[in-house]
PDB file of N, CA and C in Angstrom:
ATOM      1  N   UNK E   1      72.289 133.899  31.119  1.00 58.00           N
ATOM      2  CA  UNK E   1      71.705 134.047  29.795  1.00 58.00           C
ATOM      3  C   UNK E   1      71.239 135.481  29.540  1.00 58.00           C
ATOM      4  N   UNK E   2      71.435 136.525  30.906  1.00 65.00           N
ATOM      5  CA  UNK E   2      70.919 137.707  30.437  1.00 65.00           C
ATOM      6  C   UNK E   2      72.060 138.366  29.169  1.00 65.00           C
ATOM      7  N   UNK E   3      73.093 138.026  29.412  1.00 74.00           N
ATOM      8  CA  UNK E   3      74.107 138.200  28.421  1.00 74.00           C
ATOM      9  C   UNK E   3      74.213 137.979  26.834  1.00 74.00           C
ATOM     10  N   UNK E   4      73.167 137.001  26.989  1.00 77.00           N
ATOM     11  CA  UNK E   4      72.667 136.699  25.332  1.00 77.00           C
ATOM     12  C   UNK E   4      71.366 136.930  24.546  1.00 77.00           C
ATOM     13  N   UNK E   5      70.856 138.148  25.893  1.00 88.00           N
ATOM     14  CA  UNK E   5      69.309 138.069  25.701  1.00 88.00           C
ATOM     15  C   UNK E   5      68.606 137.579  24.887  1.00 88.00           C
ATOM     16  N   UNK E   6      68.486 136.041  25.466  1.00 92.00           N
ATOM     17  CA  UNK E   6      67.078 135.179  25.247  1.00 92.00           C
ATOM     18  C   UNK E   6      66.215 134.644  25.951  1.00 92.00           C
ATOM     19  N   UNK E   7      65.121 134.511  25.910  1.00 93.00           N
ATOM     20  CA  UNK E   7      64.230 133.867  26.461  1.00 93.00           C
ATOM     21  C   UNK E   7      64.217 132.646  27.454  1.00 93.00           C
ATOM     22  N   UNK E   8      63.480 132.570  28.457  1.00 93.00           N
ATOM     23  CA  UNK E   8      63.464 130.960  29.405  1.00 93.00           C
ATOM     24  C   UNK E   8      63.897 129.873  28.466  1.00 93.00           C
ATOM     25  N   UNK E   9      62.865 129.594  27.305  1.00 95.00           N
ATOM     26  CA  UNK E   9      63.262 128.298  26.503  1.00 95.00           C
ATOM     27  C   UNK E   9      64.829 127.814  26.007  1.00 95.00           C
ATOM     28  N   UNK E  10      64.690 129.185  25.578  1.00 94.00           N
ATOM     29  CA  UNK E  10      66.026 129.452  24.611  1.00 94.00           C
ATOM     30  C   UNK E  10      66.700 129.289  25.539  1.00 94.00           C
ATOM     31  N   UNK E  11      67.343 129.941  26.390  1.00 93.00           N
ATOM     32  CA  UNK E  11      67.950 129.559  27.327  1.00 93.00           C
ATOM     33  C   UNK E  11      68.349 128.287  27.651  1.00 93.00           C
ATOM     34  N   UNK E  12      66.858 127.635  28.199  1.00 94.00           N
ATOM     35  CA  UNK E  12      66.939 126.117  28.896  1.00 94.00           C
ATOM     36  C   UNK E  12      67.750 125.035  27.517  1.00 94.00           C
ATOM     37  N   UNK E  13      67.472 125.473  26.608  1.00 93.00           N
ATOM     38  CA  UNK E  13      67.738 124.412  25.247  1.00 93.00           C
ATOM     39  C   UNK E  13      69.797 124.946  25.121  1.00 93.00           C
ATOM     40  N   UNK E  14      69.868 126.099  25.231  1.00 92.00           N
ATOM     41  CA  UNK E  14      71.294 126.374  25.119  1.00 92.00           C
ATOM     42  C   UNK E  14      72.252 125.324  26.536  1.00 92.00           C
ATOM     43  N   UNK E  15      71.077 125.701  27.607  1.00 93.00           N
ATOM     44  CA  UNK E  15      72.074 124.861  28.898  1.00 93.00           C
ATOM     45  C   UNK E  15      72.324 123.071  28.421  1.00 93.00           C
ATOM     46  N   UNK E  16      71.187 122.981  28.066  1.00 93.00           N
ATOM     47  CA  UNK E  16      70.890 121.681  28.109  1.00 93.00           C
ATOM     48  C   UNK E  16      71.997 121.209  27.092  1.00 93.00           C
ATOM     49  N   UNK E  17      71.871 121.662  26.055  1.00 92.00           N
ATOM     50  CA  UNK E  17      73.307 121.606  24.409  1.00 92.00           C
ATOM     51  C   UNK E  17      74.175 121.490  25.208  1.00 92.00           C
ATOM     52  N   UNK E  18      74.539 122.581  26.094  1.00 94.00           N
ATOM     53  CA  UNK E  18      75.834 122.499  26.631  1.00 94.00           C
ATOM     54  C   UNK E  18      76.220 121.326  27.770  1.00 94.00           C
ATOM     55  N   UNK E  19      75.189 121.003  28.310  1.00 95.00           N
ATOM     56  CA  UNK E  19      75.263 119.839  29.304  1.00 95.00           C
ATOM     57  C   UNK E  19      75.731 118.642  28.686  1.00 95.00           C
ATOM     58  N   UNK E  20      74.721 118.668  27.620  1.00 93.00           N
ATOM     59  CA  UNK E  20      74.828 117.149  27.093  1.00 93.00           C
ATOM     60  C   UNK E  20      76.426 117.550  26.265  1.00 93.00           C
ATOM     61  N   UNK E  21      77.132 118.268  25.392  1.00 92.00           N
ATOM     62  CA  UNK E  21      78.145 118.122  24.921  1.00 92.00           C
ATOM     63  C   UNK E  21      79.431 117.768  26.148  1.00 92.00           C
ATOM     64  N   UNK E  22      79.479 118.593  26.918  1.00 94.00           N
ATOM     65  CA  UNK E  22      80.018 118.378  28.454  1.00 94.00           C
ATOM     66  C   UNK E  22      79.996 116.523  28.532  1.00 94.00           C
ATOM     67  N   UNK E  23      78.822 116.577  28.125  1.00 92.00           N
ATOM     68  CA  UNK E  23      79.207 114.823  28.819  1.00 92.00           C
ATOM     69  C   UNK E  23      79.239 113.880  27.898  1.00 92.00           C
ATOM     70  N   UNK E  24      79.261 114.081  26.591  1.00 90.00           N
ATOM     71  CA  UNK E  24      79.715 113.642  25.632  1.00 90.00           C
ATOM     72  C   UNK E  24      78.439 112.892  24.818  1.00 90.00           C
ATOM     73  N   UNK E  25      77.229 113.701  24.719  1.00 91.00           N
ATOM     74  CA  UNK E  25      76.001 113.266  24.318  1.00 91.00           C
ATOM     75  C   UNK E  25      75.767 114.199  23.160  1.00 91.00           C
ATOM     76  N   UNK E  26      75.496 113.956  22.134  1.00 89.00           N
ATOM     77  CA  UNK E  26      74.819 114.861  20.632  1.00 89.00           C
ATOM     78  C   UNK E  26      73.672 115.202  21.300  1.00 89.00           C
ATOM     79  N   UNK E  27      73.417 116.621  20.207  1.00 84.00           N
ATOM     80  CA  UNK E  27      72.696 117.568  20.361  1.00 84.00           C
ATOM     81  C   UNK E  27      70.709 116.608  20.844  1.00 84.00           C
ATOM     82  N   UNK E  28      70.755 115.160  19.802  1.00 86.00           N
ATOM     83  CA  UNK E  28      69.236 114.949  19.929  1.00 86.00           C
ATOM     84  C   UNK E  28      69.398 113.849  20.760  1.00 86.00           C
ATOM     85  N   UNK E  29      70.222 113.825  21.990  1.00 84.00           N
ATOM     86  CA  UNK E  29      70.601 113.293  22.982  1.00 84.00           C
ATOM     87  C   UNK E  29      70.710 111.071  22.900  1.00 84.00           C
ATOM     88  N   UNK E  30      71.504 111.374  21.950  1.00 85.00           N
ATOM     89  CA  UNK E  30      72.189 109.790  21.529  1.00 85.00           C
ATOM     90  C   UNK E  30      73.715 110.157  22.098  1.00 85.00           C
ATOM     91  N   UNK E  31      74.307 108.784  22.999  1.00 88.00           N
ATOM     92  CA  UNK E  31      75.782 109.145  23.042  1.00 88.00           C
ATOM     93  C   UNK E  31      76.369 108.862  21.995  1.00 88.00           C
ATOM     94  N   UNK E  32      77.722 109.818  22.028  1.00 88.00           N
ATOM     95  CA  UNK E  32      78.679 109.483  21.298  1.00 88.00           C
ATOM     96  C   UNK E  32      79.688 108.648  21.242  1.00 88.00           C
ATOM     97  N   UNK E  33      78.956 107.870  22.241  1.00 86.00           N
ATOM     98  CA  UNK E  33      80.419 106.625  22.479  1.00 86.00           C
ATOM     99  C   UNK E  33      80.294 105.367  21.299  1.00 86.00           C
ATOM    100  N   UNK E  34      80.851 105.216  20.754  1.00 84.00           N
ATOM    101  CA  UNK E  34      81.132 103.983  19.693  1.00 84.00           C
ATOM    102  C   UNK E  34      80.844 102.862  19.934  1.00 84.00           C
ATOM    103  N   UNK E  35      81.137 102.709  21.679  1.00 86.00           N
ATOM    104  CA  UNK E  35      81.085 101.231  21.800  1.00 86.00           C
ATOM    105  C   UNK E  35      79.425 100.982  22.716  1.00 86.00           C
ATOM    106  N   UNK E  36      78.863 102.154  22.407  1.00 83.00           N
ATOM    107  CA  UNK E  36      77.513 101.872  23.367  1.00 83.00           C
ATOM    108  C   UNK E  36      76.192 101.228  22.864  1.00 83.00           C
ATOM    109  N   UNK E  37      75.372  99.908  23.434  1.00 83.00           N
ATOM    110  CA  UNK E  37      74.737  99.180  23.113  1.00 83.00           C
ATOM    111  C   UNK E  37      73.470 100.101  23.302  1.00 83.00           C
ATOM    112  N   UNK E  38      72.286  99.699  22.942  1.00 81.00           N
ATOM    113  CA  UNK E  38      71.304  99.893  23.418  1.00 81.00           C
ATOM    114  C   UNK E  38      69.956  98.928  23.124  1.00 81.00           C
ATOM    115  N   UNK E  39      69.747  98.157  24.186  1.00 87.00           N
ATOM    116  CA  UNK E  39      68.467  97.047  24.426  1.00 87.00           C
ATOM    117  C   UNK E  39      67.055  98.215  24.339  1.00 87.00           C
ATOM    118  N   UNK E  40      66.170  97.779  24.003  1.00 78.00           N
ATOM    119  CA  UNK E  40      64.944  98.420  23.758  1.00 78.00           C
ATOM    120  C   UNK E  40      64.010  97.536  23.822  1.00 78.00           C
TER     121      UNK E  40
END
């Protein structure tokens, strides 16, 4: 991240975007799978 000079946060929030898209999760961390239930 020194490459984009930003900050720890900024940073941690860019990895994290990128993690979760990687695994197929939206940005406010709901999957994107169609067929996924969720009990609560």
């Amino acid at each position: 991240m020194k490459s984009q000079k930003v900050n720890f946060d900024e940073a941690r929030r860019i990895y994290t975007e990128q993690r979760f898209a990687n695994n197929n999760i939206g940005p406010d961390g709901q999957p994107r799978d169609p067929k996924f239930i969720s009990f609560s």
